[in-house]
GROMACS .gro file of C-alpha atoms in nm:
model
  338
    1UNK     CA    1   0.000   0.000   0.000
    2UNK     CA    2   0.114   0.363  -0.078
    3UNK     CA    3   0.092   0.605   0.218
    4UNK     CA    4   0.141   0.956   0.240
    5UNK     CA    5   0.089   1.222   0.500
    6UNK     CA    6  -0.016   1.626   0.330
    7UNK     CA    7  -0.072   1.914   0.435
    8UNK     CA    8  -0.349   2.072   0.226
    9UNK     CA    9  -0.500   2.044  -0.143
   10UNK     CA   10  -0.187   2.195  -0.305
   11UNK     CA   11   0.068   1.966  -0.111
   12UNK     CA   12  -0.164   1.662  -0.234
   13UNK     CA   13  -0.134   1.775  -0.590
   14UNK     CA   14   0.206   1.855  -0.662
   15UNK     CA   15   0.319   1.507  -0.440
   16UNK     CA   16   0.047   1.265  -0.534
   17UNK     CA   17   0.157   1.364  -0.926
   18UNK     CA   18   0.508   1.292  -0.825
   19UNK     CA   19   0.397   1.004  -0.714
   20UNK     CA   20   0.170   0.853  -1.034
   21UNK     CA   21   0.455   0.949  -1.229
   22UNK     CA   22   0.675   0.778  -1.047
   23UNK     CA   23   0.494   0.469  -0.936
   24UNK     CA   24   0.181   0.465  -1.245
   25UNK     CA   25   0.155   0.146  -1.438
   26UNK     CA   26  -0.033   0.193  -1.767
   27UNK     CA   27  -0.355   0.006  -1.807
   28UNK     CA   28  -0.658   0.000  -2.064
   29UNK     CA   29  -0.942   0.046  -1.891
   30UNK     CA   30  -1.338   0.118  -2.124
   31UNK     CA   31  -1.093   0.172  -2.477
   32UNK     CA   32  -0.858   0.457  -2.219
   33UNK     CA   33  -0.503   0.430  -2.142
   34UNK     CA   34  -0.492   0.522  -1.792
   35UNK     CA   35  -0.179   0.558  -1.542
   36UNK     CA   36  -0.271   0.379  -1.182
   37UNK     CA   37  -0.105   0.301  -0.835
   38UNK     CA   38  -0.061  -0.085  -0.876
   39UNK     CA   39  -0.160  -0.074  -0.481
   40UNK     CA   40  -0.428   0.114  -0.263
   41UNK     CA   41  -0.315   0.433  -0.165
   42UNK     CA   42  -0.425   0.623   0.148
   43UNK     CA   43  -0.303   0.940   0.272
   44UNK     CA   44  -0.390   1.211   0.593
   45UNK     CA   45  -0.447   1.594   0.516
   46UNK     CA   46  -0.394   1.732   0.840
   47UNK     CA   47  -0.530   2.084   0.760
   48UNK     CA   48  -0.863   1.992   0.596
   49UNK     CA   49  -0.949   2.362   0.558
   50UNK     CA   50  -0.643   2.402   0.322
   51UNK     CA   51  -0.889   2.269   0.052
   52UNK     CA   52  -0.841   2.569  -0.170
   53UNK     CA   53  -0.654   2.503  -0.533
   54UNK     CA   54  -0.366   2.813  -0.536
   55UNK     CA   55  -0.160   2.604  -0.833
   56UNK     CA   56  -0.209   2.765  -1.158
   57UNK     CA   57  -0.106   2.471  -1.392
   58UNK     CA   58  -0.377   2.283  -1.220
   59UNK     CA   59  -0.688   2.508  -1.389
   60UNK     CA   60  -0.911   2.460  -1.114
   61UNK     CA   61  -1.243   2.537  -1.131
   62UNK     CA   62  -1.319   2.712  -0.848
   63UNK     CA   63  -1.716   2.741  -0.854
   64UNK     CA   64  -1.760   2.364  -0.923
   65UNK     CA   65  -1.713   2.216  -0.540
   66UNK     CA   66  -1.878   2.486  -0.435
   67UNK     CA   67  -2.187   2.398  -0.649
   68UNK     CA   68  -2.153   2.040  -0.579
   69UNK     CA   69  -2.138   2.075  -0.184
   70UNK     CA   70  -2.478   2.256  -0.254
   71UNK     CA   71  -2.595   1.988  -0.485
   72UNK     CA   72  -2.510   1.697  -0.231
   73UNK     CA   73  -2.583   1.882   0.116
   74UNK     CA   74  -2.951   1.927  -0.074
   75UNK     CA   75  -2.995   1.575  -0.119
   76UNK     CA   76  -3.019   1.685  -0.527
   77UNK     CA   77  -2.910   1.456  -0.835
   78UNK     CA   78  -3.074   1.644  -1.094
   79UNK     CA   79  -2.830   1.715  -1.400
   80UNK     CA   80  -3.024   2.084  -1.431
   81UNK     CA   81  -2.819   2.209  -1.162
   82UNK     CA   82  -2.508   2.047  -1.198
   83UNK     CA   83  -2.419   2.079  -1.591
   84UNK     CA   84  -2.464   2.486  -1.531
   85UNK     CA   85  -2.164   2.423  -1.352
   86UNK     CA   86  -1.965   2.174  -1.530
   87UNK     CA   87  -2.119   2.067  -1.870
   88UNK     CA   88  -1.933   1.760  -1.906
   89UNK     CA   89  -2.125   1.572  -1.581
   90UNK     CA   90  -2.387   1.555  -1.855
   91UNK     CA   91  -2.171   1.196  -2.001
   92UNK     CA   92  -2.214   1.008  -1.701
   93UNK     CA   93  -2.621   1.039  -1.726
   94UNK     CA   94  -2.830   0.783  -1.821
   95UNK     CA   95  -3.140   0.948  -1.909
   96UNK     CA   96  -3.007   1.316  -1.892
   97UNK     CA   97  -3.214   1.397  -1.625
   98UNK     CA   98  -3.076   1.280  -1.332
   99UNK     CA   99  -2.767   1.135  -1.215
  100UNK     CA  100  -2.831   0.792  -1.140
  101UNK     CA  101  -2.553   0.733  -0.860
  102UNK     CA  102  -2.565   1.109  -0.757
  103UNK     CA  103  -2.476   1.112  -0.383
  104UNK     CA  104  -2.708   1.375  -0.276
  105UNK     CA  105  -3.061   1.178  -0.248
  106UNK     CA  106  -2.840   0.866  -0.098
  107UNK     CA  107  -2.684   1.124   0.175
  108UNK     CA  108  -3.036   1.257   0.220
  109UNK     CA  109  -3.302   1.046   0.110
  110UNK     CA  110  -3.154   0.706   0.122
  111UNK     CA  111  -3.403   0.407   0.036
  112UNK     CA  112  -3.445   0.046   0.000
  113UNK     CA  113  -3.581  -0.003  -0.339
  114UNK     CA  114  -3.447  -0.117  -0.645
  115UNK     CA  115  -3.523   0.167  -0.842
  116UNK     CA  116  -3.287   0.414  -0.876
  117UNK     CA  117  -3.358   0.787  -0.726
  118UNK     CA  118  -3.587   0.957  -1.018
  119UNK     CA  119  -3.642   1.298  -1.083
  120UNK     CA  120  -3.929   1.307  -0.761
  121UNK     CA  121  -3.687   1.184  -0.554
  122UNK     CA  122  -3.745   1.540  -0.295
  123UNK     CA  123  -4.133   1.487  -0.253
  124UNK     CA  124  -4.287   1.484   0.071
  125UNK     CA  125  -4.428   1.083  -0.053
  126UNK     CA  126  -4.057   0.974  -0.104
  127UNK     CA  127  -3.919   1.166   0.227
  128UNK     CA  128  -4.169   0.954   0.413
  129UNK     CA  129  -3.956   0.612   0.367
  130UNK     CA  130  -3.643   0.754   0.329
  131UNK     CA  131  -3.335   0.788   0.617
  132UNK     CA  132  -3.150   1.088   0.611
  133UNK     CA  133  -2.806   0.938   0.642
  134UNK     CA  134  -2.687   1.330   0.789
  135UNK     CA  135  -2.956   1.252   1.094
  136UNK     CA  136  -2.813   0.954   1.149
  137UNK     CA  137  -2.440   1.071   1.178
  138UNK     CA  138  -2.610   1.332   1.431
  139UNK     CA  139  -2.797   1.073   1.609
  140UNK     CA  140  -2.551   0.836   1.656
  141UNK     CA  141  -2.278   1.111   1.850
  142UNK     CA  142  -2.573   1.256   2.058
  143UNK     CA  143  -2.604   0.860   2.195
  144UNK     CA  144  -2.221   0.806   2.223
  145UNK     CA  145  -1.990   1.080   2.103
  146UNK     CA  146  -1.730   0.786   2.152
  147UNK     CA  147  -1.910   0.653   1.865
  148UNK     CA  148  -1.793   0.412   1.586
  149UNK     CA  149  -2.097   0.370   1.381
  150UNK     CA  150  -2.148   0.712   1.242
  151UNK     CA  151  -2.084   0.576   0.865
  152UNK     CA  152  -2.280   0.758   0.580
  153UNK     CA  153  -2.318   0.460   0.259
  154UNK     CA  154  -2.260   0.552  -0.104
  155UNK     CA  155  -2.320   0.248  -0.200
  156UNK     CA  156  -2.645   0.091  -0.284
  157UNK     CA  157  -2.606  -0.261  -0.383
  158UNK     CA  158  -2.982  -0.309  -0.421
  159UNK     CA  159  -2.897  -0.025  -0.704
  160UNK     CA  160  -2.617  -0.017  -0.825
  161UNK     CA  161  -2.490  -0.418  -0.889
  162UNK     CA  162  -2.742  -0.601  -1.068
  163UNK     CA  163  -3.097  -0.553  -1.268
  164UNK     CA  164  -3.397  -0.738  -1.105
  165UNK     CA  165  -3.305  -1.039  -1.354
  166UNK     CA  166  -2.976  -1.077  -1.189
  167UNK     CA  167  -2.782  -0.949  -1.534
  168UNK     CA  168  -2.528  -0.725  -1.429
  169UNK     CA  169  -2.635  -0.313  -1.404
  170UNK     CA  170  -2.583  -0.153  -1.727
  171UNK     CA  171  -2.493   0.227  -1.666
  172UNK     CA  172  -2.260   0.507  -1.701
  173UNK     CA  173  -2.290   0.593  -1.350
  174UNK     CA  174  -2.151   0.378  -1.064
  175UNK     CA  175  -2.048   0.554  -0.716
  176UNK     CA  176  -1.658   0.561  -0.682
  177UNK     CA  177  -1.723   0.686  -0.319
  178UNK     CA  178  -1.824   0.418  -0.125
  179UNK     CA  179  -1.884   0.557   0.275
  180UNK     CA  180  -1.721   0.799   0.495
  181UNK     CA  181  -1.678   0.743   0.836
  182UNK     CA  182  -1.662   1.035   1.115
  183UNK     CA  183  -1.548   0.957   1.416
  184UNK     CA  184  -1.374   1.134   1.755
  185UNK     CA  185  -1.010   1.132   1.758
  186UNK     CA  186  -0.913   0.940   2.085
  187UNK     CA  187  -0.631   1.161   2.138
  188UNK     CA  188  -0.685   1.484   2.039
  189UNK     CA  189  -1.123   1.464   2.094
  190UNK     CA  190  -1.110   1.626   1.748
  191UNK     CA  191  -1.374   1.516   1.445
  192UNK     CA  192  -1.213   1.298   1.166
  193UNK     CA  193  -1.328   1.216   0.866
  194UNK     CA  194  -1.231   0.903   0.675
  195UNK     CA  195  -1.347   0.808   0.326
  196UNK     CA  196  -1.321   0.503   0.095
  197UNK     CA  197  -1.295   0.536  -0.240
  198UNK     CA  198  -1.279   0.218  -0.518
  199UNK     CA  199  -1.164   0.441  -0.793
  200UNK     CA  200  -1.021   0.790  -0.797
  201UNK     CA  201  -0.927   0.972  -1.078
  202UNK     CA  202  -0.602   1.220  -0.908
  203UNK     CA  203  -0.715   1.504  -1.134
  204UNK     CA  204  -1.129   1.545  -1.223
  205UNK     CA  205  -1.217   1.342  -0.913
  206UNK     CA  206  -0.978   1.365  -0.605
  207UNK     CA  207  -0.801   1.759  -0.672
  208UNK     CA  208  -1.157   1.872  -0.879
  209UNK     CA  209  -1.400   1.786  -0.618
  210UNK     CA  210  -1.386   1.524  -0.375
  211UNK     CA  211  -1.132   1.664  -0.157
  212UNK     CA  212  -1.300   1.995  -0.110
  213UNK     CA  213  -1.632   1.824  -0.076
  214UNK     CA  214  -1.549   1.592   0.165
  215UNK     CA  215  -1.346   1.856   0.373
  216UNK     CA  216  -1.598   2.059   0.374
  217UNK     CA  217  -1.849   1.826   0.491
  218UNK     CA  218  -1.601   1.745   0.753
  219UNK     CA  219  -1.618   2.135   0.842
  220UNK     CA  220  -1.973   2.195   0.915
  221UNK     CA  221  -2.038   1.832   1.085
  222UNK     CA  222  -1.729   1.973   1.313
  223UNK     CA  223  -2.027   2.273   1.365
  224UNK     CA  224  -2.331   2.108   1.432
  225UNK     CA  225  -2.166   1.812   1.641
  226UNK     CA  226  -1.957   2.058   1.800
  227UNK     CA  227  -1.676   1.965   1.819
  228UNK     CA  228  -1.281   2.086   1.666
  229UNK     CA  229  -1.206   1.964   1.282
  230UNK     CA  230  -0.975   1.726   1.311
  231UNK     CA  231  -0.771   1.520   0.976
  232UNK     CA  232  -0.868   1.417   0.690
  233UNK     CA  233  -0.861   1.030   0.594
  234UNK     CA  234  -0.848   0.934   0.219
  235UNK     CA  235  -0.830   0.570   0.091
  236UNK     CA  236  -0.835   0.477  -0.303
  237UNK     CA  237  -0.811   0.153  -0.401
  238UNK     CA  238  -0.754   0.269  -0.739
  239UNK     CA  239  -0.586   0.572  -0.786
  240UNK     CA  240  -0.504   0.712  -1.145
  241UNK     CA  241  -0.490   0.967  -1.429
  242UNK     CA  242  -0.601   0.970  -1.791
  243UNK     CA  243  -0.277   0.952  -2.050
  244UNK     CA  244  -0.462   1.302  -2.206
  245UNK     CA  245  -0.344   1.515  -1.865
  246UNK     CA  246   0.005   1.339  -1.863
  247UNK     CA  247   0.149   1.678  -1.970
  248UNK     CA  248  -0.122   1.866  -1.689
  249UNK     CA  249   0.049   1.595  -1.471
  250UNK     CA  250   0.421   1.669  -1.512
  251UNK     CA  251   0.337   2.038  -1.496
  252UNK     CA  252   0.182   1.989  -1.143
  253UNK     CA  253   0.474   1.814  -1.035
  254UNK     CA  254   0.720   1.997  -1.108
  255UNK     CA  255   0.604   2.320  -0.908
  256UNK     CA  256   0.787   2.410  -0.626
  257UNK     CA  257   0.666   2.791  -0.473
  258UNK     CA  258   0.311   2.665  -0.325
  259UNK     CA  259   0.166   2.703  -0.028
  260UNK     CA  260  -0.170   2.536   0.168
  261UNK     CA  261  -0.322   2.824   0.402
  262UNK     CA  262  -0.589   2.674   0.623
  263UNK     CA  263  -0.882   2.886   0.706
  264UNK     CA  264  -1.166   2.804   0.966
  265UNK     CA  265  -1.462   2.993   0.978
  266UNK     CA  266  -1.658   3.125   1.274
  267UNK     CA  267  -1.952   2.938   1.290
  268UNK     CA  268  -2.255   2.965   1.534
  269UNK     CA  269  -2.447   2.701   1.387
  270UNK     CA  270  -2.476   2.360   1.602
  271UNK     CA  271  -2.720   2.176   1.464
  272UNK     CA  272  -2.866   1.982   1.193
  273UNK     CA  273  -3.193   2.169   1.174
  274UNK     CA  274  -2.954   2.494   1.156
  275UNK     CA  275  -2.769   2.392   0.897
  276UNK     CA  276  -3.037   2.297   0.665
  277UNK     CA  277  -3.222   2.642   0.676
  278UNK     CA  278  -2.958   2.779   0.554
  279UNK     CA  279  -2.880   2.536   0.274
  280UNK     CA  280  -3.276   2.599   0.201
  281UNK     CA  281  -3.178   2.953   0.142
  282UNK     CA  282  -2.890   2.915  -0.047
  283UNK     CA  283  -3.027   2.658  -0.277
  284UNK     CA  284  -3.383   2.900  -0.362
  285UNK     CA  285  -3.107   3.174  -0.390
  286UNK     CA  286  -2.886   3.002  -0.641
  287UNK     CA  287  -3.160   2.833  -0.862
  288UNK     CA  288  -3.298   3.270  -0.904
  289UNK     CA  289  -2.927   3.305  -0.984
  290UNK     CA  290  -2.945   3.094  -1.306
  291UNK     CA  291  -3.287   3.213  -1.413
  292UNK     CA  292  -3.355   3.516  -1.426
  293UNK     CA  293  -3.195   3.883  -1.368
  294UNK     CA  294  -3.015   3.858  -0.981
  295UNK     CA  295  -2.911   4.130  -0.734
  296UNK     CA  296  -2.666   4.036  -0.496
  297UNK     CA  297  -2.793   4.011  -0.123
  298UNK     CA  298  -2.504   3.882   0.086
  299UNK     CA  299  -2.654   3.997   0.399
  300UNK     CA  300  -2.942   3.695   0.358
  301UNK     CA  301  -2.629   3.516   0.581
  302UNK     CA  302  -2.518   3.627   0.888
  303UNK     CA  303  -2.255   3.387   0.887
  304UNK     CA  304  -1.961   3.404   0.644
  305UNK     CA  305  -1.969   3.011   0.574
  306UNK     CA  306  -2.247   3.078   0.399
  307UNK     CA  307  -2.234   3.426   0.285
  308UNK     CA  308  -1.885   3.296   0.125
  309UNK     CA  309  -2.042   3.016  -0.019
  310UNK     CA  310  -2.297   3.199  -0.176
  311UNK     CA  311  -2.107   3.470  -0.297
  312UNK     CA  312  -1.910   3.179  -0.497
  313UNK     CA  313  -2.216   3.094  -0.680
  314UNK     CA  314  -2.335   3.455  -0.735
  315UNK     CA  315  -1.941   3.506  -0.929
  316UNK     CA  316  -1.961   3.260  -1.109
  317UNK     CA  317  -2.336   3.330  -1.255
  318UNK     CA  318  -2.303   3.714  -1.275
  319UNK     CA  319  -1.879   3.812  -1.236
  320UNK     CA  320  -1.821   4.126  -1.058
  321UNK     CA  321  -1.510   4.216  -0.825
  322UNK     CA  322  -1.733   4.430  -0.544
  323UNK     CA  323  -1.806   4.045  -0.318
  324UNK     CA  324  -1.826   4.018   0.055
  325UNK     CA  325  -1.551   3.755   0.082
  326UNK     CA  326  -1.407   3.716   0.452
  327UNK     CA  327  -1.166   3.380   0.314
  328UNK     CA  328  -0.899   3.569   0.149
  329UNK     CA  329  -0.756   3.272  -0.079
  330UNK     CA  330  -1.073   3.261  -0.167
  331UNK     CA  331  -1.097   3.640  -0.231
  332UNK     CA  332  -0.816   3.612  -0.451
  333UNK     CA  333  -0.907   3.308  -0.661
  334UNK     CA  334  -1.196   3.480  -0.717
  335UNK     CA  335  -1.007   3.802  -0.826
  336UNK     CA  336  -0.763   3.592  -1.043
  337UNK     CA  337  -1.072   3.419  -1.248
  338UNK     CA  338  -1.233   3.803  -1.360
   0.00000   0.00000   0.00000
C-alpha cells in the first residue's frame, strides 16, 4: 500500500503527481489508457481547511465544489443544476435527467428499493420512507460521542450491482465513493473524517472535487456536532490519471513555490436543523441566480460560511469584483478568475 501524510490540497497535488509518475503502471481500462497506483493508496491531510486550489497549472475550477457541496448537502441529483456548472457531468447520465448514482438523495433520502432515485426523488411521498443518512451521523454522536458507527453509505447494492433479472447493471454511473466514516479522535477529541474510495481519478475526481467536498463536509459536521475539525482520511483503491493530462500531470509536479493556508470559519451554527435552513436559502437563492436577472444580497447570511459560499455561486453566474468575501484565498481566486 502507498501512504502519504499532506498538508493541504496543493501539497496533495504537486506530491500525489510525483507520485503517479513515479509509481503509475499503464492500463486500458473502457478503450482509455490510464496511469494507476498498482496498490491502494491512502493518505492524511492534516489541515482539511487548506482545501483551496492556489496552483495555476492545475486550472481549477473554483465554482464547481462549491456547487456540488450545494448539490449533495440538498440531497439533489438532478443534471439541471449540476451541468450549469460543469457541462461535461452531462456523459455520465443515463437518461439526462438525473444522475443515477448522484450522492445527494443517498446522503439525504436514502431508500431500499431497487429503483434508482428519479427525478421526484425530494417529494414529501418519497421523504416519508427515506433515512437521512446526515440525521443519522447526528444521532448516533448525541447517543455516544465515543461513537464508531457514524458511517454515511454511497453504496447501494440493491442499485447499483445487478438488474432485477440478476444481469449485471448496465450504466454510465456507478459511485466511486463508497462511505465515509466520522469519528472522535481518541487523542486529540477532534472530528475525523475518513473516506473510501474504489476508484479515484487524481485530477477530475480527487483535486476537482472530492477533496473539497469531503473537507468541507467534515467542516460543518465539526459545527453542528460541535466539536474541533480534526484530519482528513483518504483511501483509493484505485488511484489514477487519464494519458490526455500526462502533460497537466508533469506540470503539477514539477512546481515548487506553493503554499496550503488553512482557514476556519466562525460558525454559530450547532445543529442539523440549523444547517439545513440555511442550505434551504442558499439553494432558492442560487436556482434565481441561473434564471432570471439577480441582485446580490449577501446579507441573507449572517454567517460568512455561507455568505462565502454563496457569494461563490453569485461570481460565477453574474462576475463582478465588489463580493463580501471574509476567506482571502478565496478572495483572490476569485479576483484571479475576472
Amino acid at each position: 500500500m502507498f501512504t502519504a501524510e499532506f498538508t493541504g490540497i496543493n501539497d496533495f497535488l504537486v506530491k500525489s503527481s510525483q507520485l503517479l509518475l513515479k509509481y503509475g503502471v499503464a492500463r486500458e481500462t473502457r478503450g482509455y489508457i490510464c496511469y494507476e497506483l498498482p496498490e491502494p493508496f491512502m493518505f492524511k491531510i492534516t489541515e482539511p481547511t487548506a482545501r483551496l486550489v492556489t496552483i495555476p497549472e492545475r486550472k481549477w475550477n473554483v465554482a464547481l465544489p462549491y456547487a456540488e457541496s450545494l448539490w449533495l448537502a440538498s440531497g439533489r441529483n438532478d443534471m439541471d443544476f449540476i451541468t450549469h456548472y460543469l457541462k461535461n457531468m452531462s456523459k455520465f447520465s443515463d437518461d439526462g435527467i438525473v444522475m443515477r448514482a448522484g450522492y445527494g438523495p443517498r446522503l439525504r433520502f436514502f431508500n431500499p428499493n431497487v429503483e434508482d432515485y428519479a427525478e421526484l426523488w425530494n417529494t414529501e411521498e418519497h421523504k416519508s420512507w427515506t433515512v437521512d443518512q446526515f440525521l443519522y451521523v447526528v444521532e448516533c454522536f448525541e447517543k455516544d460521542a465515543n461513537t464508531r458507527r457514524a458511517v454515511i453509505n454511497i453504496d447501494d447494492t440493491i442499485k447499483d450491482e445487478l438488474c432485477i433479472d440478476g444481469s449485471l447493471k448496465e450504466t454510465k454511473d456507478i459511485p466511486c465513493t463508497r462511505l465515509l466514516h466520522f469519528t472522535k479522535n481518541a487523542v486529540t477529541d477532534k472530528l475525523d473524517l475518513t473516506v473510501f474510495m474504489r476508484s479515484n481519478d487524481m485530477l477530475w475526481g480527487a483535486s476537482a472535487v472530492n477533496i473539497f467536498n469531503f473537507t468541507f463536509m467534515q467542516e460543518y459536521f465539526a459545527a453542528i456536532l460541535r466539536m474541533e475539525i480534526g484530519s482528513y482520511y483518504h483511501i483509493a483503491n484505485n488511484f489514477h490519471y487519464y494519458e490526455d493530462k500526462h502533460d497537466m500531470l508533469k506540470s503539477i509536479a514539477s512546481v515548487t513555490d506553493y503554499m496550503d493556508v488553512p482557514y476556519e470559519y466562525d460558525k454559530r451554527f450547532c445543529s442539523l436543523e440549523d444547517f439545513d435552513n440555511q442550505v434551504k436559502i442558499l439553494s432558492r437563492e442560487e436556482k434565481q441566480m441561473r434564471l432570471e436577472s439577480y441582485q446580490y444580497q449577501p446579507d441573507l447570511f449572517e454567517e460568512d460560511f455561507f455568505r462565502d459560499w454563496y457569494s461563490v455561486l453569485f461570481n460565477k453566474n453574474c462576475p463582478v469584483m465588489d463580493l463580501e468575501i471574509k476567506n482571502p484565498i478565496l478572495y483572490e481566486l476569485l479576483a484571479s478568475k475576472l
